[in-house]
mmCIF file of C-alpha atoms and ligand atoms in Angstrom:
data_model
loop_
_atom_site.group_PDB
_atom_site.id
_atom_site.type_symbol
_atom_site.label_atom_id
_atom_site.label_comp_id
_atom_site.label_asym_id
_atom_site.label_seq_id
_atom_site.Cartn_x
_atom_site.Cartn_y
_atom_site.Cartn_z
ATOM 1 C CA UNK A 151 -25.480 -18.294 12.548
ATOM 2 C CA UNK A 152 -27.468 -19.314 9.669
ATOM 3 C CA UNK A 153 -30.361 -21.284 8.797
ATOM 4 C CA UNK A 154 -28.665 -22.345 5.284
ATOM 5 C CA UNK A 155 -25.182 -22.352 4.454
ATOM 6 C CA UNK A 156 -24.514 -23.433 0.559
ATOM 7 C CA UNK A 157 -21.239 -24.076 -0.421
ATOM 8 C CA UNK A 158 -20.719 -22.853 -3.847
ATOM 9 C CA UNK A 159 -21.913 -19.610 -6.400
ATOM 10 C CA UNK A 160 -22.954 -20.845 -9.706
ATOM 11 C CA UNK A 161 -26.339 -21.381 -11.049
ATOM 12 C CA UNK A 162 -27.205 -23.931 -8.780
ATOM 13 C CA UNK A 163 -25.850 -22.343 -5.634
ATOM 14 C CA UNK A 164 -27.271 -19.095 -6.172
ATOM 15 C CA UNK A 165 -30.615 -20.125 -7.570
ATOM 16 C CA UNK A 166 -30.747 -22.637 -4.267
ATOM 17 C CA UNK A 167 -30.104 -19.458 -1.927
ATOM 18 C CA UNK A 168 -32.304 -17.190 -4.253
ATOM 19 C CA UNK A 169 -35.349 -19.994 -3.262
ATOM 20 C CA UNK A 170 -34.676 -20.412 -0.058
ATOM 21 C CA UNK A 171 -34.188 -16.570 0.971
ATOM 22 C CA UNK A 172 -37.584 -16.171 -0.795
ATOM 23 C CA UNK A 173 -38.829 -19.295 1.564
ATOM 24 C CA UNK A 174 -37.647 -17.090 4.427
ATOM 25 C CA UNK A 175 -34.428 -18.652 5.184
ATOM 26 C CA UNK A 176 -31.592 -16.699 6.283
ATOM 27 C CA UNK A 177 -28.949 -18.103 3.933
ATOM 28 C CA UNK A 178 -24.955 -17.732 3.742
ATOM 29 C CA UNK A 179 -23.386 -18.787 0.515
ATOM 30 C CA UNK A 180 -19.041 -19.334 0.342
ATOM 31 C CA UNK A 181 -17.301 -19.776 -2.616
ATOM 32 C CA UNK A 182 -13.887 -20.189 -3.445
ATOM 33 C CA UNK A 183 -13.250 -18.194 -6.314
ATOM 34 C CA UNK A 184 -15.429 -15.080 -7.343
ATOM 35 C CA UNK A 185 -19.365 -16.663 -7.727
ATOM 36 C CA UNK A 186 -20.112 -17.765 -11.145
ATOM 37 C CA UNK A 187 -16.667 -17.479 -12.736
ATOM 38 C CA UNK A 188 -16.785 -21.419 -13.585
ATOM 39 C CA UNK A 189 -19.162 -24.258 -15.170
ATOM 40 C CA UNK A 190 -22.069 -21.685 -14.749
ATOM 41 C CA UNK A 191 -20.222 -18.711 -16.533
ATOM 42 C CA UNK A 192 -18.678 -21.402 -19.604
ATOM 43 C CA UNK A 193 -21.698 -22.914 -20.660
ATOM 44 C CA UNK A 194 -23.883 -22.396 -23.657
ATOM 45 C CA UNK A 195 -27.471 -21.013 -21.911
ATOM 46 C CA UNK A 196 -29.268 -23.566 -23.945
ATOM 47 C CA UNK A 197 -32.534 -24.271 -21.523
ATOM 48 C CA UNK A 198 -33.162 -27.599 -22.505
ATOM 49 C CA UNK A 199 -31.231 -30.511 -22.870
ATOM 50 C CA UNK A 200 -29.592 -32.054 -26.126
ATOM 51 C CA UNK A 201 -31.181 -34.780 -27.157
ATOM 52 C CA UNK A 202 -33.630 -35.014 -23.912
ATOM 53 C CA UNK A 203 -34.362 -38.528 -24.977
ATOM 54 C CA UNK A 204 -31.163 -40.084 -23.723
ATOM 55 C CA UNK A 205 -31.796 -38.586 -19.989
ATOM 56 C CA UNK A 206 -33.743 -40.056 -17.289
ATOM 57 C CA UNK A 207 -36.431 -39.225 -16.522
ATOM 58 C CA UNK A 208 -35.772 -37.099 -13.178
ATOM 59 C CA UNK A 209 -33.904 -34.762 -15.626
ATOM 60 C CA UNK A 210 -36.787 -34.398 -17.940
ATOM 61 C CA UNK A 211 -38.791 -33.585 -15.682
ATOM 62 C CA UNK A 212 -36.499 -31.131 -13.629
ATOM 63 C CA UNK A 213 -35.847 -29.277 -16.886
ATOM 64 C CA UNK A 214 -39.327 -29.196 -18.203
ATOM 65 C CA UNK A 215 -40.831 -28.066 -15.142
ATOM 66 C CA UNK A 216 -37.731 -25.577 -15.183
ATOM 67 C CA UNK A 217 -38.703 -24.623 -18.469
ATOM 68 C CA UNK A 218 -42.406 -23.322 -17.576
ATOM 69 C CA UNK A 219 -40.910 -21.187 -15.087
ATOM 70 C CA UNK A 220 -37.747 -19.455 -16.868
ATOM 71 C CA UNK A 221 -39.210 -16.437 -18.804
ATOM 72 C CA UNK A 222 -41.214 -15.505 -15.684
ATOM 73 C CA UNK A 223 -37.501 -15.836 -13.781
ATOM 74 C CA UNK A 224 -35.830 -13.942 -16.258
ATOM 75 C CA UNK A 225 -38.512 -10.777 -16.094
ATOM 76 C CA UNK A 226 -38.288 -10.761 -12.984
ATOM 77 C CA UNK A 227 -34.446 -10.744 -12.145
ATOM 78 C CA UNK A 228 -34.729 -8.027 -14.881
ATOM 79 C CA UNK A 229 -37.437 -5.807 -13.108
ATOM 80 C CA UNK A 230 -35.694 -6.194 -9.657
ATOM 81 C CA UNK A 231 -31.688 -5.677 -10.567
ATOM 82 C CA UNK A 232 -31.789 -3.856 -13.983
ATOM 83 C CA UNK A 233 -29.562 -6.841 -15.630
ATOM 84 C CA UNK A 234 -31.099 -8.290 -18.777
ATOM 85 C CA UNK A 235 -30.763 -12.355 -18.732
ATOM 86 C CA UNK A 236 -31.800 -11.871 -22.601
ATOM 87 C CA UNK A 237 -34.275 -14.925 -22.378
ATOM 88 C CA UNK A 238 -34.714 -16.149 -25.710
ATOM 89 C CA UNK A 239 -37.467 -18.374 -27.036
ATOM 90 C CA UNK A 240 -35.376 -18.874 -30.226
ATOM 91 C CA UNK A 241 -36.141 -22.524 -31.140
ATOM 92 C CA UNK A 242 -33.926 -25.467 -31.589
ATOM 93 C CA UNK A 243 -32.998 -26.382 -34.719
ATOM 94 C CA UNK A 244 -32.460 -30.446 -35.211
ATOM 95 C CA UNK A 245 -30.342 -31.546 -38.216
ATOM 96 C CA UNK A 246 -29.776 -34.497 -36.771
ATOM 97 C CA UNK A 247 -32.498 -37.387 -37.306
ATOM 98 C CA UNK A 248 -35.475 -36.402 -34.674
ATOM 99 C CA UNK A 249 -37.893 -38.742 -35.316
ATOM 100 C CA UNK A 250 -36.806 -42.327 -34.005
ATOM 101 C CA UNK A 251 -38.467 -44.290 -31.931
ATOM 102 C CA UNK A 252 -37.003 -43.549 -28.583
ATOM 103 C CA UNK A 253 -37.360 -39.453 -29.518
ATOM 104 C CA UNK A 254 -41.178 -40.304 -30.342
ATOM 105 C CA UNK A 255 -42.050 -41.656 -26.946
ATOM 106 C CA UNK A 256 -39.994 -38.771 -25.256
ATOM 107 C CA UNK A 257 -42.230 -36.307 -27.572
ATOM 108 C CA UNK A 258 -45.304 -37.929 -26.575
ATOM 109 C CA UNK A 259 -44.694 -38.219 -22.892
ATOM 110 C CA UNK A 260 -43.871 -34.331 -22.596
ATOM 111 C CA UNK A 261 -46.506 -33.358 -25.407
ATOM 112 C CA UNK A 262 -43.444 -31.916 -27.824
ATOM 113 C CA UNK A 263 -44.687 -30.394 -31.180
ATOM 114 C CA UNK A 264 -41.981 -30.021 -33.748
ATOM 115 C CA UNK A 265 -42.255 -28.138 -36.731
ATOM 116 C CA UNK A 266 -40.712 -29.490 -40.155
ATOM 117 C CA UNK A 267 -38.458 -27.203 -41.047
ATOM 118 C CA UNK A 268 -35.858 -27.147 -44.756
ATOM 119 C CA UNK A 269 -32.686 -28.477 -42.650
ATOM 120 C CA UNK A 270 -34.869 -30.543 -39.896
ATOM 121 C CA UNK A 271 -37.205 -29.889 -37.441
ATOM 122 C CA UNK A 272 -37.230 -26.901 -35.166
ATOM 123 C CA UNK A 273 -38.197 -27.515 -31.466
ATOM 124 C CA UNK A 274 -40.327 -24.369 -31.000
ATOM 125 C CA UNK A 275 -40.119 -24.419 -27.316
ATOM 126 C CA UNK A 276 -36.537 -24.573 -27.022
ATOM 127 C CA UNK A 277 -34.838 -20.996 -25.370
ATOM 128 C CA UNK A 278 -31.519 -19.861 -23.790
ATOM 129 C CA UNK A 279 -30.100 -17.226 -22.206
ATOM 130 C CA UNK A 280 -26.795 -15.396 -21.749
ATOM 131 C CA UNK A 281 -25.269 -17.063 -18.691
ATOM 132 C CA UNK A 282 -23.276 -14.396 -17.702
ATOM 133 C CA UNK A 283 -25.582 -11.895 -17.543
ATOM 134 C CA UNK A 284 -28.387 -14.058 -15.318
ATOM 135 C CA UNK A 285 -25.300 -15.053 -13.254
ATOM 136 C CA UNK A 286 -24.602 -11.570 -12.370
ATOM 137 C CA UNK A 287 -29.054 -10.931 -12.486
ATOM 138 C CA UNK A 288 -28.909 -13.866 -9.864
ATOM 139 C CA UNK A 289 -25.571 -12.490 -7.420
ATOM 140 C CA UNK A 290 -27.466 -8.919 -7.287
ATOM 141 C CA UNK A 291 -30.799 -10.232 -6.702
ATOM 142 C CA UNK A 292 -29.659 -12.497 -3.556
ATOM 143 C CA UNK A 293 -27.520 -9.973 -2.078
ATOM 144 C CA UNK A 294 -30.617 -7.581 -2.200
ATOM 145 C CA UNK A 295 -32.391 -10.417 -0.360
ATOM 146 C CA UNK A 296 -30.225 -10.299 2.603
ATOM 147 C CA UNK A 297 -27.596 -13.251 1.286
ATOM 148 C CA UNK A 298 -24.357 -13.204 2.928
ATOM 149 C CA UNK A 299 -22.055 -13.987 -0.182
ATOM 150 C CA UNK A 300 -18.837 -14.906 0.802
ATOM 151 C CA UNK A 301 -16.203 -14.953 -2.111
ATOM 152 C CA UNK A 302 -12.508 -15.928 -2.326
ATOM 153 C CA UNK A 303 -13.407 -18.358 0.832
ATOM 154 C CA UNK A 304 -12.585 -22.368 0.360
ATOM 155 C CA UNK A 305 -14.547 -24.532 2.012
ATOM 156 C CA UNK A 306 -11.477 -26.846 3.544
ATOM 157 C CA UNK A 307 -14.101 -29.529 5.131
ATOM 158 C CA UNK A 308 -17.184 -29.947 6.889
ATOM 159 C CA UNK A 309 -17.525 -29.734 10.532
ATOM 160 C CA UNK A 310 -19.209 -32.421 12.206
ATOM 161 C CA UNK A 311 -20.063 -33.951 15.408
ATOM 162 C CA UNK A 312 -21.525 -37.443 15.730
ATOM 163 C CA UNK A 313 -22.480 -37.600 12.344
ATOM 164 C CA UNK A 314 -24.390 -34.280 12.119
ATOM 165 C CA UNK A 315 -23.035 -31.638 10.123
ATOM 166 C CA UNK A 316 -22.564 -28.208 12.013
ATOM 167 C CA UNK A 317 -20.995 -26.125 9.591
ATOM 168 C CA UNK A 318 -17.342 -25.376 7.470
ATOM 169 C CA UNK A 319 -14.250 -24.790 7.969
ATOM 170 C CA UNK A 320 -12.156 -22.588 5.757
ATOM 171 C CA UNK A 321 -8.732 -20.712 5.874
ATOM 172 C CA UNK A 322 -10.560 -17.790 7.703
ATOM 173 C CA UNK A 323 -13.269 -18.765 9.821
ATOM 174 C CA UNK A 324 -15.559 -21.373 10.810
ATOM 175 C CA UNK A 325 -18.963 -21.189 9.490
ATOM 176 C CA UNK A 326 -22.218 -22.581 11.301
ATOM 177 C CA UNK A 327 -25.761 -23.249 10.315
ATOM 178 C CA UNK A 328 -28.472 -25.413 10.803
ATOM 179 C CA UNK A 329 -28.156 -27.094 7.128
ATOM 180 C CA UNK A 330 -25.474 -27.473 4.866
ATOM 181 C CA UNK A 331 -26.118 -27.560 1.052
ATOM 182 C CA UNK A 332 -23.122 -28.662 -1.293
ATOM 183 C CA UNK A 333 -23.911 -27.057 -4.576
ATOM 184 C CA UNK A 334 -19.527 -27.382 -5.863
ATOM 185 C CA UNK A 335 -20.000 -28.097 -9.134
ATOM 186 C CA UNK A 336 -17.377 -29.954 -10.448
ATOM 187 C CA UNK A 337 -15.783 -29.728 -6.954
ATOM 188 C CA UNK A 338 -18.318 -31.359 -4.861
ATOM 189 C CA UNK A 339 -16.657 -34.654 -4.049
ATOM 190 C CA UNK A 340 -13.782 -33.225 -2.332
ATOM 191 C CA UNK A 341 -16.703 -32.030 0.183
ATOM 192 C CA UNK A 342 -18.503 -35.545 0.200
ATOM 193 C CA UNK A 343 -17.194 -39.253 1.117
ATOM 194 C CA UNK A 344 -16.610 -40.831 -2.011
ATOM 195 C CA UNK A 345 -14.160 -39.341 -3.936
ATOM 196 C CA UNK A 346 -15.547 -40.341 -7.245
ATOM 197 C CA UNK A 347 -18.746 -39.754 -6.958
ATOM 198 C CA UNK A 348 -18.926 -36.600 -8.694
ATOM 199 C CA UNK A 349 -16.329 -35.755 -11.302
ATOM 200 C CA UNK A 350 -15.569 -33.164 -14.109
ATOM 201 C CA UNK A 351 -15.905 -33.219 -18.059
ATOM 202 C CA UNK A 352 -14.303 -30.348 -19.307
ATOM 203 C CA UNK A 353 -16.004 -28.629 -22.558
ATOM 204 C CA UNK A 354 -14.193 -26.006 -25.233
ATOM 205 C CA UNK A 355 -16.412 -23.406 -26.930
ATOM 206 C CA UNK A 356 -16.006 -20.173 -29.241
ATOM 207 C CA UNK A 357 -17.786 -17.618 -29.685
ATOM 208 C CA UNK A 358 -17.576 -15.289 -33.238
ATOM 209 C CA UNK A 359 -19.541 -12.108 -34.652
ATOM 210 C CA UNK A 360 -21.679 -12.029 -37.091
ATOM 211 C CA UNK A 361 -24.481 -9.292 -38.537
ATOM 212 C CA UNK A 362 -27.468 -9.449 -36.138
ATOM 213 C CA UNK A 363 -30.260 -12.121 -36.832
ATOM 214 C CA UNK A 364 -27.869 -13.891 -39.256
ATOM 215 C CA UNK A 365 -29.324 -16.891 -37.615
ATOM 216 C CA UNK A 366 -32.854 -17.546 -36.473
ATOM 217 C CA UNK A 367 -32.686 -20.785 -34.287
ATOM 218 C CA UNK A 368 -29.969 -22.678 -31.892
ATOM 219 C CA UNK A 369 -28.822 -25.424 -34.057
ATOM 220 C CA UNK A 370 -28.111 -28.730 -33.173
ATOM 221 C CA UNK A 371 -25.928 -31.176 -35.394
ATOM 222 C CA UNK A 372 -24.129 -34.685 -34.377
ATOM 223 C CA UNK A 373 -23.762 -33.424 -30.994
ATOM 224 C CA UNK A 374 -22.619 -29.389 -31.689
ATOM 225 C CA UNK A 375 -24.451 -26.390 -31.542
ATOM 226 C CA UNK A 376 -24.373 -23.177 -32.393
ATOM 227 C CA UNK A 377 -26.591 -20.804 -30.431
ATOM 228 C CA UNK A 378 -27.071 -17.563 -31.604
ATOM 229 C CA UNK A 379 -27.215 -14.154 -29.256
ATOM 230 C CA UNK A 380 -29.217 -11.246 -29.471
ATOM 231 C CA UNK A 381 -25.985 -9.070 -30.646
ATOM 232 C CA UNK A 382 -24.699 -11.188 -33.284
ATOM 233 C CA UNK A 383 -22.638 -13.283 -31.330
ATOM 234 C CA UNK A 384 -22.744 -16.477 -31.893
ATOM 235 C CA UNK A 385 -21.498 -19.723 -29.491
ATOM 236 C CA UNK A 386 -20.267 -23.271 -31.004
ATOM 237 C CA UNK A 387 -19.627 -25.788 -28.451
ATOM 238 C CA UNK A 388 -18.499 -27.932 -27.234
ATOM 239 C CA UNK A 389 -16.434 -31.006 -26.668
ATOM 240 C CA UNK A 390 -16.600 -33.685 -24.018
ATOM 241 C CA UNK A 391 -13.080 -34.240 -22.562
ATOM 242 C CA UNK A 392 -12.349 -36.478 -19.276
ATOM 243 C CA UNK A 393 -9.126 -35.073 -18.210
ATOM 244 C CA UNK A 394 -9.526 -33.949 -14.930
ATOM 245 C CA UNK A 395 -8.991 -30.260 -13.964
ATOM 246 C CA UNK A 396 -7.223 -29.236 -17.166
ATOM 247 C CA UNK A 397 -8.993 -26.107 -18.323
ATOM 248 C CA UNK A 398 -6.274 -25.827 -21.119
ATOM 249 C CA UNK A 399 -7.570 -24.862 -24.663
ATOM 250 C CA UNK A 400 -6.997 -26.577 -27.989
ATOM 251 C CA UNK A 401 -6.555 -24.532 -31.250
ATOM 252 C CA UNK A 402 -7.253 -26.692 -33.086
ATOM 253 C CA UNK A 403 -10.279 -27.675 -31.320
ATOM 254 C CA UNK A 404 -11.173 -24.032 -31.763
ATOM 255 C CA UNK A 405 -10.892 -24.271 -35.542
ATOM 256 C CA UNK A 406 -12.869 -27.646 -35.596
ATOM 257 C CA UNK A 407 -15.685 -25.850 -34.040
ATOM 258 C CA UNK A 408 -15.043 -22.911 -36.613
ATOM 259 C CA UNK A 409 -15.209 -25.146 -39.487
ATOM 260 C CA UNK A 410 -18.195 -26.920 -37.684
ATOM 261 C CA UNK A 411 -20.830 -23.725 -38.416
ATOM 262 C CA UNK A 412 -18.826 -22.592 -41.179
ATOM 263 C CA UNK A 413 -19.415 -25.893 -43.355
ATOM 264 C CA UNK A 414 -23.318 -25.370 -41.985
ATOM 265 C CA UNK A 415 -23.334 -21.651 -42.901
ATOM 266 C CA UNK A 416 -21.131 -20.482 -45.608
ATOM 267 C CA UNK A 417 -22.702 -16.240 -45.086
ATOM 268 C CA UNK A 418 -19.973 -17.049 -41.843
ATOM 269 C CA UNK A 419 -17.076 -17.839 -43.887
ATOM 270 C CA UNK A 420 -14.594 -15.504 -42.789
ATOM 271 C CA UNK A 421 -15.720 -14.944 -39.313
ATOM 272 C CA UNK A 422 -12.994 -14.769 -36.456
ATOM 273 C CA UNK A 423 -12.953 -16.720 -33.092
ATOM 274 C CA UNK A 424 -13.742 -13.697 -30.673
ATOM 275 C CA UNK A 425 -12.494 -16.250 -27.655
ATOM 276 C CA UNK A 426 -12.009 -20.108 -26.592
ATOM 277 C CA UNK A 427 -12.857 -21.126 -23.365
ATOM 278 C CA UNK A 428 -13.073 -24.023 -21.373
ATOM 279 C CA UNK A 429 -15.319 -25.524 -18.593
ATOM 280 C CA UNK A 430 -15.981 -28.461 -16.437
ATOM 281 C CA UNK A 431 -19.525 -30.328 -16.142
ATOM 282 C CA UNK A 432 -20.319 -31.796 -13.017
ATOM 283 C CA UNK A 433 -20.901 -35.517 -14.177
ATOM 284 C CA UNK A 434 -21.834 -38.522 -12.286
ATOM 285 C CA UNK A 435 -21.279 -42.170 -12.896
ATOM 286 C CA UNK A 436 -25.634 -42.336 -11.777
ATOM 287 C CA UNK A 437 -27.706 -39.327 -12.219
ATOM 288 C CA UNK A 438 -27.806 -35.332 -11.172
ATOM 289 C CA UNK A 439 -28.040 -35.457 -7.376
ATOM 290 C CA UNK A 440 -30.481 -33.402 -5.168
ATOM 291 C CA UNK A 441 -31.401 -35.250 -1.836
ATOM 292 C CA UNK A 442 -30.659 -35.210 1.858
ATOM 293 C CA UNK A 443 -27.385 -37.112 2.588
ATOM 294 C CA UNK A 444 -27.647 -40.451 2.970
ATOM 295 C CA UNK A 445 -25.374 -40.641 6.105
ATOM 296 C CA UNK A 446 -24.522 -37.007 7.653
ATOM 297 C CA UNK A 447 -27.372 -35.133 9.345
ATOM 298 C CA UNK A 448 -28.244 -32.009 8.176
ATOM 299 C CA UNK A 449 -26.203 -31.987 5.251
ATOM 300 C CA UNK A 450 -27.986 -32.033 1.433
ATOM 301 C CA UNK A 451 -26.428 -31.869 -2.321
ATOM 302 C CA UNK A 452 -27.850 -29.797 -4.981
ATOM 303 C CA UNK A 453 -25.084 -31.593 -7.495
ATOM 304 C CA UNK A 454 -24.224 -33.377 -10.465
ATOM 305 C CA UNK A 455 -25.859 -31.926 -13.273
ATOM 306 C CA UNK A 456 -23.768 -32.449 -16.079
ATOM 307 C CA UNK A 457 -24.658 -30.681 -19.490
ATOM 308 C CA UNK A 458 -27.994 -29.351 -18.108
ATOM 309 C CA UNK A 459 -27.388 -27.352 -15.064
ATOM 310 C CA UNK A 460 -29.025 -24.236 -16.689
ATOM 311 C CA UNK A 461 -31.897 -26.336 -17.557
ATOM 312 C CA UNK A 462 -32.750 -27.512 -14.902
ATOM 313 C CA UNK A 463 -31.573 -24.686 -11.712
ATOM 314 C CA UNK A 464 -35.128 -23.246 -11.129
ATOM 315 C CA UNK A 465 -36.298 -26.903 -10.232
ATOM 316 C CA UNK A 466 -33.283 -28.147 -9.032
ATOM 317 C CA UNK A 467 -34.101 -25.082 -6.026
ATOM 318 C CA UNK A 468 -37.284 -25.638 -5.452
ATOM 319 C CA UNK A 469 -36.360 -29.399 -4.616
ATOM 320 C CA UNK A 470 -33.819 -28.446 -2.420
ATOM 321 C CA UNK A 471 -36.016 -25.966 -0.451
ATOM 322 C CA UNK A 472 -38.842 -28.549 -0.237
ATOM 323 C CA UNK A 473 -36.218 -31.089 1.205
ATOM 324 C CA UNK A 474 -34.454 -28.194 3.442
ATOM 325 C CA UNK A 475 -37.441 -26.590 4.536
HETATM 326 C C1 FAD B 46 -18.935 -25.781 -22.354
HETATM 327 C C2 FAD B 46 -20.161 -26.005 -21.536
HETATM 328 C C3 FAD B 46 -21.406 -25.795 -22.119
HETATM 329 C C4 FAD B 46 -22.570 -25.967 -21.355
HETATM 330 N N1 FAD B 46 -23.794 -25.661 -21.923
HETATM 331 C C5 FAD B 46 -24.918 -25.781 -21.178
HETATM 332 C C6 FAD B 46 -26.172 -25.409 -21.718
HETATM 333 O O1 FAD B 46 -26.270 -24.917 -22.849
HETATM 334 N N2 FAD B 46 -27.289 -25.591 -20.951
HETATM 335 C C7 FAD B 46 -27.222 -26.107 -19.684
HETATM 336 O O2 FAD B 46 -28.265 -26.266 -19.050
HETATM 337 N N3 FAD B 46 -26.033 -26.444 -19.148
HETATM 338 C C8 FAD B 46 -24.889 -26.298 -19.859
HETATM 339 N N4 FAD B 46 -23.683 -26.648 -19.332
HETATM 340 C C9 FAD B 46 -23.658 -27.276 -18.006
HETATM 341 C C10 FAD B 46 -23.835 -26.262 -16.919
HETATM 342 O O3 FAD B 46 -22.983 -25.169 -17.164
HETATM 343 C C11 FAD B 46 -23.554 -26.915 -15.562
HETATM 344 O O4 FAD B 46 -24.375 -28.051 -15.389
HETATM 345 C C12 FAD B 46 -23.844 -25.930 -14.444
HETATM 346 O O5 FAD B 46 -23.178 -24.725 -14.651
HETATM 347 C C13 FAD B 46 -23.456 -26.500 -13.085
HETATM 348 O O6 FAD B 46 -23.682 -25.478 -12.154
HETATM 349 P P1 FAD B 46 -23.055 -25.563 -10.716
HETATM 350 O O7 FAD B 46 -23.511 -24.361 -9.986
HETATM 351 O O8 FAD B 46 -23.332 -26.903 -10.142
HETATM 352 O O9 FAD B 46 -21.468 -25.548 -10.967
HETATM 353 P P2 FAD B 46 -20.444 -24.326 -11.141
HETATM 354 O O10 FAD B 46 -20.991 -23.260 -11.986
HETATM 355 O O11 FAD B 46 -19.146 -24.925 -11.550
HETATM 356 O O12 FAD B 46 -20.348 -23.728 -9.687
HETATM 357 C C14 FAD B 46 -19.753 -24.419 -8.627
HETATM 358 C C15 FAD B 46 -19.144 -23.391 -7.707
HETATM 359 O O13 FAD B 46 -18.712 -24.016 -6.512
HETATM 360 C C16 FAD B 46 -17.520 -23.388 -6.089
HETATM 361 N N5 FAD B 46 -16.833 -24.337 -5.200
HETATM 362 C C17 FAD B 46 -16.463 -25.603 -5.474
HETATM 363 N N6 FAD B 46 -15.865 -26.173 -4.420
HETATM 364 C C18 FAD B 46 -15.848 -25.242 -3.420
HETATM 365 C C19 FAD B 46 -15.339 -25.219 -2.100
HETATM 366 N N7 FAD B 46 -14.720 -26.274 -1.566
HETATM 367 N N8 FAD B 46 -15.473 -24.092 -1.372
HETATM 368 C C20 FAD B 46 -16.091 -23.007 -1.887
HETATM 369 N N9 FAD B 46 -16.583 -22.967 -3.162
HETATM 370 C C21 FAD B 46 -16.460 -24.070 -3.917
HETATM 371 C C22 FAD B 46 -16.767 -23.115 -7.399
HETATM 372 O O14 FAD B 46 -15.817 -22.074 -7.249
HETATM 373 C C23 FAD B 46 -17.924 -22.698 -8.320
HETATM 374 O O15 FAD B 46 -18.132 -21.306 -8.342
HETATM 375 C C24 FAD B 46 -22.489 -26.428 -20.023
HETATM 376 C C25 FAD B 46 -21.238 -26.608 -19.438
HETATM 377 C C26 FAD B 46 -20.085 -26.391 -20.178
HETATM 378 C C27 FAD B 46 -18.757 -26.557 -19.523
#
């Protein structure tokens, strides 16, 4: 048995079991798929909010304290399991009008320094990394800390006695532990008691190729970006659909998004969609959701966090440990 049993392997999952190995926990972690083949794996690696100023302030604060930490994380998933994360500190790029009221009490609170830039202003501070790569950084790193990673394994329901939460069933077996962390994703309200309280907005992206270093900064522009890698790939994202668990792709999404950096950057006329995916957020109809559950003992959610789940992991796990531990 278990002193941690988290249901789910994306970023939040792992980074939850990463902490709370490092804590001293013995930790199990189930997922129903392969880990980090979903939300985690489709998303853009931007570590910071878009447009920070429209969240509340328990995500500002989760991602800016997650911020300090990430290059530090990144090294050292790097030194330990040989897989680059490719931590960036390449800037954001703003085309979009920065300086309004509401953005200059958000810079002012977090001490933000912008620097005026041709098309904008460039938030300096502003990095990302390749998800897939600290995905698979984070899987090796946990199972060389004694993590029990269980793939291919739906959780089915919890098991629970008088309102305390022993454990989960699945097709196979019946797991036990002393707590139970929900980090689904998307999923988690199937796990939970209301149905709604977690749901999924799916997002398309592309990714082309382009010469190395064609661009300098992510770039941000009436809600798209355009972040680009280390190897000349670059991502546009994404689009904000509520339709459920339809992971179907759009073409001509695909060539909105094209024409989206093209019209920004003519050197990428020309360029070829490499692939179009799609992904589903975790949203909420109230915030992201870390806490002990409100009615079940022993149970805890590590949930909910929308378009900033990269952003904000690191913090997201130390929460969770505090609360756990
Ligand atoms: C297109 C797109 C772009 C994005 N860009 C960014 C960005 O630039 N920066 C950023 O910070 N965030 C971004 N996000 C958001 C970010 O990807 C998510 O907030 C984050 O991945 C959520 O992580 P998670 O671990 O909660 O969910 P997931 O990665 O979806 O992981 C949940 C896991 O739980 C498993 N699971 C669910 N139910 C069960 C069950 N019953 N039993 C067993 N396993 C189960 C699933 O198989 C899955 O592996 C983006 C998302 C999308 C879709």
């Amino acid at each position: 048995m278990s002193d941690c049993l988290i249901i789910g392997g994306g970023i939040i999952g792992m980074m939850s079991a990463r902490t709370l190995s490092m804590a001293g926990s013995r930790v199990t972690l189930l997922d129903q798929r392969e880990c980090a083949k979903e939300s985690s794996w489709a998303g853009g690696g931007i570590i910071s909010p878009l447009y920070p100023w429209d969240y509340s302030d328990l995500v500002n604060d989760f991602s800016i304290a997650s911020q300090m930490v990430y290059g530090d994380l990144c090294a050292a998933l790097f030194e330990d399991t040989g897989i680059d994360p490719e931590y960036i500190q390449s800037g954001l790029l703003m085309m979009d009008k920065y300086d309004t009221p509401k953005a200059r009490v958000w810079m002012d609170k977090y001490n933000i320094n912008i620097q005026k830039h041709l098309r904008g202003g460039v938030f300096k501070d502003v990095a990302q990394v390749r998800n897939p790569r600290i995905l698979r950084a984070l899987k090796s790193d946990i199972l060389k800390r004694g993590v029990e990673v269980v793939e291919h394994t739906k959780v089915d329901e919890l098991i629970t006695e008088n309102n305390v939460v022993l454990g989960a069933k699945t097709e196979y077996k019946n797991y036990y532990a002393d707590k139970v962390i929900i980090c689904g994703g998307a999923w988690s309200s199937s796990l939970l008691s209301d149905d709604n309280k977690i749901f999924p907005i799916k997002g398309q992206m592309i990714v082309i190729k382009a010469e190395i270093d064609m661009l300098e900064h992510i770039v941000l522009d009436q809600g798209c970006y355009i972040i680009p890698r280390k190897d000349g790939h670059i991502l546009v994202g994404s689009t904000m659909e509520d339709v459920g668990f339809d992971k179907g792709i759009d073409k001509k999404v695909g060539d909105e998004l094209l024409a989206f950096v093209t019209e920004r950057f003519p050197q990428l006329e020309g360029a070829k969609i490499k692939h179009h995916w799609a992904g589903f957020r975790p949203a909420s109809k109230t915030d992201v959701i870390i806490e002990k559950h409100t009615q079940l003992e022993h149970l805890y959610v590590n949930t909910g966090h929308f378009r900033n789940g990269l952003s904000m992991a690191p913090e997201s796990a130390n929460r969770i440990k505090d609360l756990v531990c």
